[in-house]
């Protein structure tokens, strides 16, 4: 009777050892697939999780300085179709925009009038 129990433990230990080897192999394959140029197993089974590297390179952004208040005009650029689309005016220097907004918010009409004529 003792030999039968011992034999079952050996089979369980071999099964656990085999499962551990398979798990480690899958984890290492997943980690090393990208740097070596292979497609990871999860991507093959579940599909791509985000935009492909080609899609990330395809679209670009162009910022042109518009004024001294920290605003820029943003354009989107598509490398494949060579199209330039206007995205509008965005804040490209948040610190400068915050300083200017703070300075203009605290002034009264009389202060603005004085500054216009060069007296501070």
mmCIF file of N, CA and C in Angstrom:
data_model
loop_
_atom_site.group_PDB
_atom_site.id
_atom_site.type_symbol
_atom_site.label_atom_id
_atom_site.label_comp_id
_atom_site.label_asym_id
_atom_site.label_seq_id
_atom_site.Cartn_x
_atom_site.Cartn_y
_atom_site.Cartn_z
ATOM 1 N N UNK A 1 0.826 -1.189 0.000
ATOM 2 C CA UNK A 1 0.000 0.000 0.000
ATOM 3 C C UNK A 1 0.868 1.249 0.000
ATOM 4 N N UNK A 2 1.983 1.232 0.678
ATOM 5 C CA UNK A 2 2.881 2.373 0.749
ATOM 6 C C UNK A 2 3.515 2.676 -0.595
ATOM 7 N N UNK A 3 3.784 1.650 -1.366
ATOM 8 C CA UNK A 3 4.391 1.861 -2.675
ATOM 9 C C UNK A 3 3.433 2.545 -3.637
ATOM 10 N N UNK A 4 2.158 2.281 -3.524
ATOM 11 C CA UNK A 4 1.166 2.887 -4.412
ATOM 12 C C UNK A 4 1.085 4.392 -4.149
ATOM 13 N N UNK A 5 1.057 4.822 -2.884
ATOM 14 C CA UNK A 5 1.001 6.240 -2.557
ATOM 15 C C UNK A 5 2.269 6.951 -3.007
ATOM 16 N N UNK A 6 3.401 6.300 -2.823
ATOM 17 C CA UNK A 6 4.670 6.903 -3.228
ATOM 18 C C UNK A 6 4.718 7.079 -4.752
ATOM 19 N N UNK A 7 4.186 6.164 -5.488
ATOM 20 C CA UNK A 7 4.175 6.228 -6.933
ATOM 21 C C UNK A 7 3.300 7.399 -7.406
ATOM 22 N N UNK A 8 2.181 7.647 -6.759
ATOM 23 C CA UNK A 8 1.286 8.745 -7.139
ATOM 24 C C UNK A 8 1.926 10.100 -6.843
ATOM 25 N N UNK A 9 2.705 10.195 -5.786
ATOM 26 C CA UNK A 9 3.410 11.448 -5.487
ATOM 27 C C UNK A 9 4.452 11.741 -6.554
ATOM 28 N N UNK A 10 5.107 10.735 -7.017
ATOM 29 C CA UNK A 10 6.105 10.910 -8.061
ATOM 30 C C UNK A 10 5.489 11.404 -9.362
ATOM 31 N N UNK A 11 4.341 10.879 -9.714
ATOM 32 C CA UNK A 11 3.646 11.316 -10.931
ATOM 33 C C UNK A 11 3.177 12.763 -10.766
ATOM 34 N N UNK A 12 2.683 13.124 -9.585
ATOM 35 C CA UNK A 12 2.261 14.505 -9.323
ATOM 36 C C UNK A 12 3.427 15.473 -9.372
ATOM 37 N N UNK A 13 4.570 15.042 -8.840
ATOM 38 C CA UNK A 13 5.755 15.908 -8.865
ATOM 39 C C UNK A 13 6.252 16.113 -10.292
ATOM 40 N N UNK A 14 6.225 15.073 -11.089
ATOM 41 C CA UNK A 14 6.641 15.194 -12.492
ATOM 42 C C UNK A 14 5.678 16.107 -13.249
ATOM 43 N N UNK A 15 4.380 15.973 -12.992
ATOM 44 C CA UNK A 15 3.392 16.828 -13.652
ATOM 45 C C UNK A 15 3.582 18.295 -13.244
ATOM 46 N N UNK A 16 3.848 18.548 -11.956
ATOM 47 C CA UNK A 16 4.067 19.923 -11.492
ATOM 48 C C UNK A 16 5.346 20.494 -12.090
ATOM 49 N N UNK A 17 6.386 19.678 -12.176
ATOM 50 C CA UNK A 17 7.650 20.114 -12.780
ATOM 51 C C UNK A 17 7.450 20.444 -14.263
ATOM 52 N N UNK A 18 6.722 19.619 -14.970
ATOM 53 C CA UNK A 18 6.435 19.871 -16.394
ATOM 54 C C UNK A 18 5.613 21.141 -16.580
ATOM 55 N N UNK A 19 4.619 21.357 -15.718
ATOM 56 C CA UNK A 19 3.795 22.570 -15.814
ATOM 57 C C UNK A 19 4.632 23.813 -15.540
ATOM 58 N N UNK A 20 5.565 23.718 -14.583
ATOM 59 C CA UNK A 20 6.430 24.863 -14.290
ATOM 60 C C UNK A 20 7.347 25.175 -15.472
ATOM 61 N N UNK A 21 7.873 24.153 -16.123
ATOM 62 C CA UNK A 21 8.731 24.368 -17.298
ATOM 63 C C UNK A 21 7.945 25.024 -18.425
ATOM 64 N N UNK A 22 6.712 24.561 -18.662
ATOM 65 C CA UNK A 22 5.873 25.159 -19.711
ATOM 66 C C UNK A 22 5.562 26.613 -19.383
ATOM 67 N N UNK A 23 5.243 26.918 -18.131
ATOM 68 C CA UNK A 23 4.913 28.294 -17.737
ATOM 69 C C UNK A 23 6.119 29.212 -17.908
ATOM 70 N N UNK A 24 7.290 28.771 -17.467
ATOM 71 C CA UNK A 24 8.501 29.588 -17.607
ATOM 72 C C UNK A 24 8.833 29.800 -19.079
ATOM 73 N N UNK A 25 8.677 28.769 -19.898
ATOM 74 C CA UNK A 25 8.945 28.888 -21.332
ATOM 75 C C UNK A 25 8.014 29.909 -21.977
ATOM 76 N N UNK A 26 6.737 29.872 -21.632
ATOM 77 C CA UNK A 26 5.780 30.823 -22.213
ATOM 78 C C UNK A 26 6.089 32.253 -21.782
ATOM 79 N N UNK A 27 6.443 32.456 -20.527
ATOM 80 C CA UNK A 27 6.773 33.798 -20.042
ATOM 81 C C UNK A 27 8.023 34.325 -20.727
ATOM 82 N N UNK A 28 9.050 33.498 -20.837
ATOM 83 C CA UNK A 28 10.286 33.941 -21.491
ATOM 84 C C UNK A 28 10.068 34.213 -22.982
ATOM 85 N N UNK A 29 9.244 33.412 -23.637
ATOM 86 C CA UNK A 29 8.939 33.642 -25.052
ATOM 87 C C UNK A 29 8.194 34.952 -25.219
ATOM 88 N N UNK A 30 7.283 35.254 -24.302
ATOM 89 C CA UNK A 30 6.517 36.502 -24.373
ATOM 90 C C UNK A 30 7.422 37.705 -24.173
ATOM 91 N N UNK A 31 8.364 37.608 -23.246
ATOM 92 C CA UNK A 31 9.276 38.717 -22.977
ATOM 93 C C UNK A 31 10.290 38.919 -24.100
ATOM 94 N N UNK A 32 10.761 37.845 -24.696
ATOM 95 C CA UNK A 32 11.825 37.961 -25.678
ATOM 96 C C UNK A 32 11.366 38.050 -27.115
ATOM 97 N N UNK A 33 10.082 37.887 -27.379
ATOM 98 C CA UNK A 33 9.612 37.865 -28.765
ATOM 99 C C UNK A 33 9.786 39.213 -29.442
ATOM 100 N N UNK A 34 9.413 40.294 -28.785
ATOM 101 C CA UNK A 34 9.494 41.622 -29.394
ATOM 102 C C UNK A 34 10.898 42.043 -29.760
ATOM 103 N N UNK A 35 11.861 41.987 -28.821
ATOM 104 C CA UNK A 35 13.223 42.417 -29.158
ATOM 105 C C UNK A 35 13.885 41.585 -30.253
ATOM 106 N N UNK A 36 13.482 40.312 -30.394
ATOM 107 C CA UNK A 36 14.090 39.468 -31.408
ATOM 108 C C UNK A 36 13.318 39.451 -32.719
ATOM 109 N N UNK A 37 12.243 40.240 -32.814
ATOM 110 C CA UNK A 37 11.520 40.373 -34.071
ATOM 111 C C UNK A 37 10.414 39.359 -34.293
ATOM 112 N N UNK A 38 10.069 38.576 -33.281
ATOM 113 C CA UNK A 38 8.987 37.606 -33.417
ATOM 114 C C UNK A 38 7.689 38.192 -32.887
ATOM 115 N N UNK A 39 6.575 37.635 -33.313
ATOM 116 C CA UNK A 39 5.276 38.058 -32.803
ATOM 117 C C UNK A 39 4.993 37.313 -31.510
ATOM 118 N N UNK A 40 4.684 38.020 -30.422
ATOM 119 C CA UNK A 40 4.387 37.337 -29.153
ATOM 120 C C UNK A 40 3.152 36.450 -29.265
ATOM 121 N N UNK A 41 3.092 35.434 -28.443
ATOM 122 C CA UNK A 41 1.998 34.479 -28.458
ATOM 123 C C UNK A 41 0.665 35.142 -28.123
ATOM 124 N N UNK A 42 0.656 36.079 -27.169
ATOM 125 C CA UNK A 42 -0.597 36.747 -26.814
ATOM 126 C C UNK A 42 -1.132 37.578 -27.973
ATOM 127 N N UNK A 43 -0.243 38.168 -28.778
ATOM 128 C CA UNK A 43 -0.701 38.937 -29.938
ATOM 129 C C UNK A 43 -1.299 38.011 -30.975
ATOM 130 N N UNK A 44 -0.692 36.832 -31.149
ATOM 131 C CA UNK A 44 -1.237 35.875 -32.110
ATOM 132 C C UNK A 44 -2.596 35.353 -31.669
ATOM 133 N N UNK A 45 -2.776 35.131 -30.366
ATOM 134 C CA UNK A 45 -4.031 34.570 -29.869
ATOM 135 C C UNK A 45 -5.119 35.619 -29.682
ATOM 136 N N UNK A 46 -4.753 36.800 -29.146
ATOM 137 C CA UNK A 46 -5.752 37.809 -28.805
ATOM 138 C C UNK A 46 -5.856 38.942 -29.815
ATOM 139 N N UNK A 47 -4.911 39.038 -30.716
ATOM 140 C CA UNK A 47 -4.899 40.139 -31.680
ATOM 141 C C UNK A 47 -4.066 41.288 -31.145
ATOM 142 N N UNK A 48 -3.761 42.264 -31.995
ATOM 143 C CA UNK A 48 -2.935 43.396 -31.545
ATOM 144 C C UNK A 48 -3.673 44.221 -30.496
ATOM 145 N N UNK A 49 -2.930 44.691 -29.490
ATOM 146 C CA UNK A 49 -3.549 45.422 -28.381
ATOM 147 C C UNK A 49 -3.634 46.918 -28.640
ATOM 148 N N UNK A 50 -2.855 47.456 -29.526
ATOM 149 C CA UNK A 50 -2.861 48.889 -29.788
ATOM 150 C C UNK A 50 -2.479 49.157 -31.231
ATOM 151 N N UNK A 51 -2.216 50.423 -31.532
ATOM 152 C CA UNK A 51 -1.825 50.736 -32.906
ATOM 153 C C UNK A 51 -0.463 50.127 -33.236
ATOM 154 N N UNK A 52 -0.328 49.725 -34.476
ATOM 155 C CA UNK A 52 0.931 49.128 -34.905
ATOM 156 C C UNK A 52 2.011 50.203 -34.971
ATOM 157 N N UNK A 53 3.278 49.811 -34.959
ATOM 158 C CA UNK A 53 4.356 50.808 -35.067
ATOM 159 C C UNK A 53 4.265 51.628 -36.354
ATOM 160 N N UNK A 54 3.750 51.020 -37.426
ATOM 161 C CA UNK A 54 3.576 51.760 -38.676
ATOM 162 C C UNK A 54 2.536 52.868 -38.514
ATOM 163 N N UNK A 55 1.465 52.602 -37.766
ATOM 164 C CA UNK A 55 0.436 53.611 -37.532
ATOM 165 C C UNK A 55 0.975 54.747 -36.666
ATOM 166 N N UNK A 56 1.842 54.418 -35.702
ATOM 167 C CA UNK A 56 2.405 55.458 -34.842
ATOM 168 C C UNK A 56 3.307 56.402 -35.632
ATOM 169 N N UNK A 57 4.011 55.886 -36.627
ATOM 170 C CA UNK A 57 4.912 56.701 -37.433
ATOM 171 C C UNK A 57 4.145 57.428 -38.527
ATOM 172 N N UNK A 58 3.000 56.914 -38.906
ATOM 173 C CA UNK A 58 2.242 57.475 -40.024
ATOM 174 C C UNK A 58 1.735 58.883 -39.731
ATOM 175 N N UNK A 59 1.284 59.141 -38.524
ATOM 176 C CA UNK A 59 0.693 60.433 -38.176
ATOM 177 C C UNK A 59 1.674 61.255 -37.350
ATOM 178 N N UNK A 60 1.749 62.536 -37.664
ATOM 179 C CA UNK A 60 2.637 63.434 -36.932
ATOM 180 C C UNK A 60 1.904 64.693 -36.511
ATOM 181 N N UNK A 61 2.599 65.534 -35.760
ATOM 182 C CA UNK A 61 2.010 66.774 -35.254
ATOM 183 C C UNK A 61 3.002 67.896 -35.504
ATOM 184 N N UNK A 62 2.487 69.033 -35.939
ATOM 185 C CA UNK A 62 3.306 70.194 -36.229
ATOM 186 C C UNK A 62 2.749 71.370 -35.441
ATOM 187 N N UNK A 63 3.599 72.042 -34.642
ATOM 188 C CA UNK A 63 3.176 73.199 -33.852
ATOM 189 C C UNK A 63 3.890 74.439 -34.377
ATOM 190 N N UNK A 64 3.125 75.473 -34.679
ATOM 191 C CA UNK A 64 3.677 76.754 -35.114
ATOM 192 C C UNK A 64 3.295 77.811 -34.099
ATOM 193 N N UNK A 65 4.282 78.599 -33.645
ATOM 194 C CA UNK A 65 4.040 79.631 -32.648
ATOM 195 C C UNK A 65 3.168 80.724 -33.253
ATOM 196 N N UNK A 66 2.098 81.072 -32.549
ATOM 197 C CA UNK A 66 1.151 82.057 -33.043
ATOM 198 C C UNK A 66 1.356 83.406 -32.375
ATOM 199 N N UNK A 67 1.468 83.426 -31.052
ATOM 200 C CA UNK A 67 1.563 84.698 -30.339
ATOM 201 C C UNK A 67 2.514 84.577 -29.158
ATOM 202 N N UNK A 68 2.669 85.664 -28.434
ATOM 203 C CA UNK A 68 3.560 85.693 -27.274
ATOM 204 C C UNK A 68 2.879 85.207 -26.000
ATOM 205 N N UNK A 69 1.627 84.789 -26.089
ATOM 206 C CA UNK A 69 0.882 84.351 -24.915
ATOM 207 C C UNK A 69 1.025 82.856 -24.649
ATOM 208 N N UNK A 70 1.888 82.159 -25.384
ATOM 209 C CA UNK A 70 2.073 80.731 -25.181
ATOM 210 C C UNK A 70 1.139 79.879 -26.007
ATOM 211 N N UNK A 71 0.532 80.433 -27.042
ATOM 212 C CA UNK A 71 -0.374 79.680 -27.904
ATOM 213 C C UNK A 71 0.322 79.291 -29.202
ATOM 214 N N UNK A 72 -0.060 78.139 -29.739
ATOM 215 C CA UNK A 72 0.479 77.655 -31.010
ATOM 216 C C UNK A 72 -0.675 77.146 -31.870
ATOM 217 N N UNK A 73 -0.469 77.144 -33.169
ATOM 218 C CA UNK A 73 -1.426 76.530 -34.080
ATOM 219 C C UNK A 73 -0.931 75.115 -34.339
ATOM 220 N N UNK A 74 -1.830 74.143 -34.173
ATOM 221 C CA UNK A 74 -1.468 72.738 -34.335
ATOM 222 C C UNK A 74 -1.995 72.205 -35.664
ATOM 223 N N UNK A 75 -1.128 71.488 -36.368
ATOM 224 C CA UNK A 75 -1.487 70.832 -37.617
ATOM 225 C C UNK A 75 -1.191 69.345 -37.472
ATOM 226 N N UNK A 76 -2.075 68.526 -38.027
ATOM 227 C CA UNK A 76 -1.834 67.092 -38.083
ATOM 228 C C UNK A 76 -1.300 66.743 -39.459
ATOM 229 N N UNK A 77 -0.337 65.810 -39.516
ATOM 230 C CA UNK A 77 0.271 65.440 -40.783
ATOM 231 C C UNK A 77 0.191 63.933 -40.955
ATOM 232 N N UNK A 78 -0.284 63.493 -42.113
ATOM 233 C CA UNK A 78 -0.377 62.078 -42.452
ATOM 234 C C UNK A 78 0.717 61.753 -43.457
ATOM 235 N N UNK A 79 1.675 60.928 -43.066
ATOM 236 C CA UNK A 79 2.804 60.616 -43.936
ATOM 237 C C UNK A 79 2.400 59.821 -45.169
ATOM 238 N N UNK A 80 1.355 59.016 -45.061
ATOM 239 C CA UNK A 80 0.969 58.171 -46.195
ATOM 240 C C UNK A 80 0.285 58.983 -47.292
ATOM 241 N N UNK A 81 -0.640 59.854 -46.906
ATOM 242 C CA UNK A 81 -1.384 60.632 -47.900
ATOM 243 C C UNK A 81 -0.804 62.025 -48.117
ATOM 244 N N UNK A 82 0.173 62.418 -47.294
ATOM 245 C CA UNK A 82 0.804 63.741 -47.368
ATOM 246 C C UNK A 82 -0.200 64.876 -47.142
ATOM 247 N N UNK A 83 -1.213 64.623 -46.304
ATOM 248 C CA UNK A 83 -2.216 65.644 -46.005
ATOM 249 C C UNK A 83 -1.878 66.362 -44.715
ATOM 250 N N UNK A 84 -2.103 67.666 -44.717
ATOM 251 C CA UNK A 84 -1.893 68.522 -43.557
ATOM 252 C C UNK A 84 -3.262 69.050 -43.137
ATOM 253 N N UNK A 85 -3.688 68.743 -41.919
ATOM 254 C CA UNK A 85 -4.999 69.182 -41.445
ATOM 255 C C UNK A 85 -4.822 70.126 -40.270
ATOM 256 N N UNK A 86 -5.637 71.185 -40.255
ATOM 257 C CA UNK A 86 -5.570 72.195 -39.209
ATOM 258 C C UNK A 86 -6.356 71.704 -37.992
ATOM 259 N N UNK A 87 -5.701 71.631 -36.833
ATOM 260 C CA UNK A 87 -6.339 71.191 -35.589
ATOM 261 C C UNK A 87 -6.764 72.364 -34.711
ATOM 262 N N UNK A 88 -6.349 73.584 -35.048
ATOM 263 C CA UNK A 88 -6.740 74.753 -34.282
ATOM 264 C C UNK A 88 -5.616 75.285 -33.409
ATOM 265 N N UNK A 89 -5.971 76.241 -32.544
ATOM 266 C CA UNK A 89 -4.999 76.878 -31.661
ATOM 267 C C UNK A 89 -4.992 76.128 -30.327
ATOM 268 N N UNK A 90 -3.791 75.757 -29.869
ATOM 269 C CA UNK A 90 -3.620 75.051 -28.603
ATOM 270 C C UNK A 90 -2.589 75.790 -27.760
ATOM 271 N N UNK A 91 -2.574 75.502 -26.477
ATOM 272 C CA UNK A 91 -1.583 76.090 -25.574
ATOM 273 C C UNK A 91 -0.322 75.230 -25.657
ATOM 274 N N UNK A 92 0.785 75.827 -26.091
ATOM 275 C CA UNK A 92 2.020 75.051 -26.199
ATOM 276 C C UNK A 92 3.010 75.396 -25.087
ATOM 277 N N UNK A 93 2.801 76.502 -24.377
ATOM 278 C CA UNK A 93 3.648 76.864 -23.248
ATOM 279 C C UNK A 93 2.726 77.177 -22.066
ATOM 280 N N UNK A 94 2.338 76.159 -21.280
ATOM 281 C CA UNK A 94 1.359 76.368 -20.213
ATOM 282 C C UNK A 94 1.830 77.343 -19.128
ATOM 283 N N UNK A 95 3.135 77.365 -18.832
ATOM 284 C CA UNK A 95 3.620 78.277 -17.791
ATOM 285 C C UNK A 95 3.429 79.734 -18.206
ATOM 286 N N UNK A 96 3.792 80.038 -19.448
ATOM 287 C CA UNK A 96 3.650 81.409 -19.940
ATOM 288 C C UNK A 96 2.178 81.810 -20.004
ATOM 289 N N UNK A 97 1.322 80.917 -20.473
ATOM 290 C CA UNK A 97 -0.107 81.219 -20.549
ATOM 291 C C UNK A 97 -0.679 81.465 -19.154
ATOM 292 N N UNK A 98 -0.232 80.690 -18.160
ATOM 293 C CA UNK A 98 -0.729 80.882 -16.792
ATOM 294 C C UNK A 98 -0.255 82.217 -16.217
ATOM 295 N N UNK A 99 1.014 82.591 -16.478
ATOM 296 C CA UNK A 99 1.523 83.875 -15.974
ATOM 297 C C UNK A 99 0.759 85.041 -16.606
ATOM 298 N N UNK A 100 0.513 84.975 -17.897
ATOM 299 C CA UNK A 100 -0.194 86.064 -18.577
ATOM 300 C C UNK A 100 -1.640 86.152 -18.103
ATOM 301 N N UNK A 101 -2.270 84.994 -17.921
ATOM 302 C CA UNK A 101 -3.653 84.999 -17.442
ATOM 303 C C UNK A 101 -3.737 85.547 -16.023
ATOM 304 N N UNK A 102 -2.780 85.194 -15.189
ATOM 305 C CA UNK A 102 -2.745 85.691 -13.814
ATOM 306 C C UNK A 102 -2.514 87.203 -13.796
ATOM 307 N N UNK A 103 -1.628 87.687 -14.652
ATOM 308 C CA UNK A 103 -1.327 89.118 -14.686
ATOM 309 C C UNK A 103 -2.512 89.930 -15.198
ATOM 310 N N UNK A 104 -3.212 89.423 -16.190
ATOM 311 C CA UNK A 104 -4.345 90.181 -16.738
ATOM 312 C C UNK A 104 -5.580 90.073 -15.853
ATOM 313 N N UNK A 105 -5.716 88.993 -15.103
ATOM 314 C CA UNK A 105 -6.894 88.827 -14.243
ATOM 315 C C UNK A 105 -6.846 89.765 -13.043
ATOM 316 N N UNK A 106 -5.656 90.112 -12.559
ATOM 317 C CA UNK A 106 -5.558 90.926 -11.353
ATOM 318 C C UNK A 106 -5.580 92.433 -11.635
ATOM 319 N N UNK A 107 -5.578 92.841 -12.888
ATOM 320 C CA UNK A 107 -5.560 94.271 -13.221
ATOM 321 C C UNK A 107 -6.974 94.844 -13.265
ATOM 322 N N UNK A 108 -7.074 96.070 -12.832
ATOM 323 C CA UNK A 108 -8.342 96.771 -12.978
ATOM 324 C C UNK A 108 -8.315 97.550 -14.293
ATOM 325 N N UNK A 109 -9.411 98.151 -14.652
ATOM 326 C CA UNK A 109 -9.466 98.942 -15.882
ATOM 327 C C UNK A 109 -8.523 100.147 -15.797
ATOM 328 N N UNK A 110 -8.424 100.729 -14.605
ATOM 329 C CA UNK A 110 -7.542 101.876 -14.427
ATOM 330 C C UNK A 110 -6.076 101.474 -14.606
ATOM 331 N N UNK A 111 -5.681 100.281 -14.097
ATOM 332 C CA UNK A 111 -4.312 99.797 -14.282
ATOM 333 C C UNK A 111 -4.004 99.571 -15.762
ATOM 334 N N UNK A 112 -4.935 99.021 -16.495
ATOM 335 C CA UNK A 112 -4.737 98.806 -17.929
ATOM 336 C C UNK A 112 -4.585 100.132 -18.658
ATOM 337 N N UNK A 113 -5.363 101.121 -18.244
ATOM 338 C CA UNK A 113 -5.295 102.450 -18.865
ATOM 339 C C UNK A 113 -3.938 103.093 -18.594
ATOM 340 N N UNK A 114 -3.447 102.955 -17.366
ATOM 341 C CA UNK A 114 -2.137 103.518 -17.015
ATOM 342 C C UNK A 114 -1.020 102.855 -17.817
ATOM 343 N N UNK A 115 -1.076 101.539 -17.951
ATOM 344 C CA UNK A 115 -0.049 100.822 -18.707
ATOM 345 C C UNK A 115 -0.070 101.236 -20.188
ATOM 346 N N UNK A 116 -1.228 101.525 -20.695
ATOM 347 C CA UNK A 116 -1.322 101.908 -22.101
ATOM 348 C C UNK A 116 -0.585 103.239 -22.366
ATOM 349 N N UNK A 117 -0.537 104.099 -21.380
ATOM 350 C CA UNK A 117 0.140 105.371 -21.538
ATOM 351 C C UNK A 117 1.548 105.377 -20.940
ATOM 352 N N UNK A 118 2.057 104.195 -20.561
ATOM 353 C CA UNK A 118 3.440 104.073 -20.117
ATOM 354 C C UNK A 118 3.709 104.441 -18.678
ATOM 355 N N UNK A 119 2.710 104.624 -17.841
ATOM 356 C CA UNK A 119 2.947 104.930 -16.420
ATOM 357 C C UNK A 119 2.607 103.708 -15.591
ATOM 358 N N UNK A 120 3.490 103.429 -14.671
ATOM 359 C CA UNK A 120 3.259 102.248 -13.812
ATOM 360 C C UNK A 120 3.185 102.640 -12.382
#
